[in-house]
Short mmCIF file of C-alpha atoms in Angstrom, two decimals:
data_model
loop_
_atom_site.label_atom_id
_atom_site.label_comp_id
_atom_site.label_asym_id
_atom_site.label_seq_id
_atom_site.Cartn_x
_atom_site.Cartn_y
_atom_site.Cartn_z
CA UNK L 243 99.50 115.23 69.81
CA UNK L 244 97.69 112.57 71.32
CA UNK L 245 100.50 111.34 73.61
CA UNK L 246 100.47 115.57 75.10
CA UNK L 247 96.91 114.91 75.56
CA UNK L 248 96.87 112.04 77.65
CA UNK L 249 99.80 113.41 79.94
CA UNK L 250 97.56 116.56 80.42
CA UNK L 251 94.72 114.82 81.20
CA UNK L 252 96.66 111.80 83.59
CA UNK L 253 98.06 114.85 85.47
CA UNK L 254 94.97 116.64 86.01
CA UNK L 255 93.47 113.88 87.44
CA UNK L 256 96.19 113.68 90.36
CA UNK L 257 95.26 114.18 93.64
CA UNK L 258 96.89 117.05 93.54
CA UNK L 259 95.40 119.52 91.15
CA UNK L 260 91.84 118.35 92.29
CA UNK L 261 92.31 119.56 95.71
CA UNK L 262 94.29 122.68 94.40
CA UNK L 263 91.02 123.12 92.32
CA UNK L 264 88.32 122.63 95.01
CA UNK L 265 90.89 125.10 97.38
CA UNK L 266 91.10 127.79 94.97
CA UNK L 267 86.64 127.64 94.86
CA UNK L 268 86.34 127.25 98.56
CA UNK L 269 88.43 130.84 99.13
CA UNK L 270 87.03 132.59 96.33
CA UNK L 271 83.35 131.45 96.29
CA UNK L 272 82.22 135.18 96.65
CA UNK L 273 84.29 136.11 94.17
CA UNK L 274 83.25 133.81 91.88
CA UNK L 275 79.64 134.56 92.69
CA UNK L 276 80.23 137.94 92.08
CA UNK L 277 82.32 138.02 88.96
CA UNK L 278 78.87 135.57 87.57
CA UNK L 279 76.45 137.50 89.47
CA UNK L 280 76.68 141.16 89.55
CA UNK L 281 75.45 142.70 86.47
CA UNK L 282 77.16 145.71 84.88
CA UNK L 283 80.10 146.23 82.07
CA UNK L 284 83.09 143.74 82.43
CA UNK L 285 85.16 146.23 83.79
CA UNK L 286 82.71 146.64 87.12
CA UNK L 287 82.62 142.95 87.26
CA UNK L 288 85.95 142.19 87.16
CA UNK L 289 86.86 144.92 89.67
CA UNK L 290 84.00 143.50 92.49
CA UNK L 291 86.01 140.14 91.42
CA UNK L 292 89.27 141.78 92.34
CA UNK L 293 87.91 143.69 95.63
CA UNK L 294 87.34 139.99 97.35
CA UNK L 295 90.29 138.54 96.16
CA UNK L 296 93.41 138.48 96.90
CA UNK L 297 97.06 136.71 95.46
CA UNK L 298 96.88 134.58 98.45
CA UNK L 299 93.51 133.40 97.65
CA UNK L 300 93.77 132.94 94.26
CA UNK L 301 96.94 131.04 94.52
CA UNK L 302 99.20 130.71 97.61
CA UNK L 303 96.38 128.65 99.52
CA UNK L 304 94.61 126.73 97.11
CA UNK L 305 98.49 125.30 96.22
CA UNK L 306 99.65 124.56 99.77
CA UNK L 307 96.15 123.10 100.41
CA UNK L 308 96.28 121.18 97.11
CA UNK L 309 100.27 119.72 98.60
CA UNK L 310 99.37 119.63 102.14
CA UNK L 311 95.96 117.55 101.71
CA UNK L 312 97.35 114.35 99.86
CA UNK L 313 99.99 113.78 102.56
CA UNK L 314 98.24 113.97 104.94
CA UNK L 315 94.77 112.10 103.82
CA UNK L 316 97.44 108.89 102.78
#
C-alpha cells in the first residue's frame, strides 16, 4: 500500500497536474466562488455552479493548459 502511495503522490507533484490544477481554478474561479458562496439548498448551489461552467472549463482547458505549459516553460 505504501509503494501506491508514493506513486500517487510522485505523480501529483509533476509539473503537469499542478498546472492542470491551477488551470482548472483560473477558468472556474466564479464557479467556485459561487458553489462556496451562495447560500441556499445544495441543489441551488450546485445548479449556479453548473450555470458558469462549462465541460470545456472544467476539463478540456485546464488539461491542454496543464500539457501545453511544461513544454513550453522548459
Amino acid at each position: 500500500m505504501k509503494d501506491v502511495i508514493d506513486a500517487v503522490s510522485a505523480r501529483i507533484k509533476t509539473p503537469y497536474f499542478g498546472y492542470a490544477i491551477l488551470a482548472f481554478v483560473a477558468f472556474n474561479w466564479r464557479g467556485i466562488f459561487l458553489l462556496v458562496a451562495t447560500k441556499g439548498t445544495p441543489q441551488d448551489r450546485l445548479a449556479a455552479f453548473d450555470s458558469i461552467t462549462s465541460h470545456y472549463t472544467l476539463f478540456v482547458w485546464p488539461l491542454l493548459v496543464g500539457a501545453v505549459v511544461p513544454c513550453v516553460s522548459t
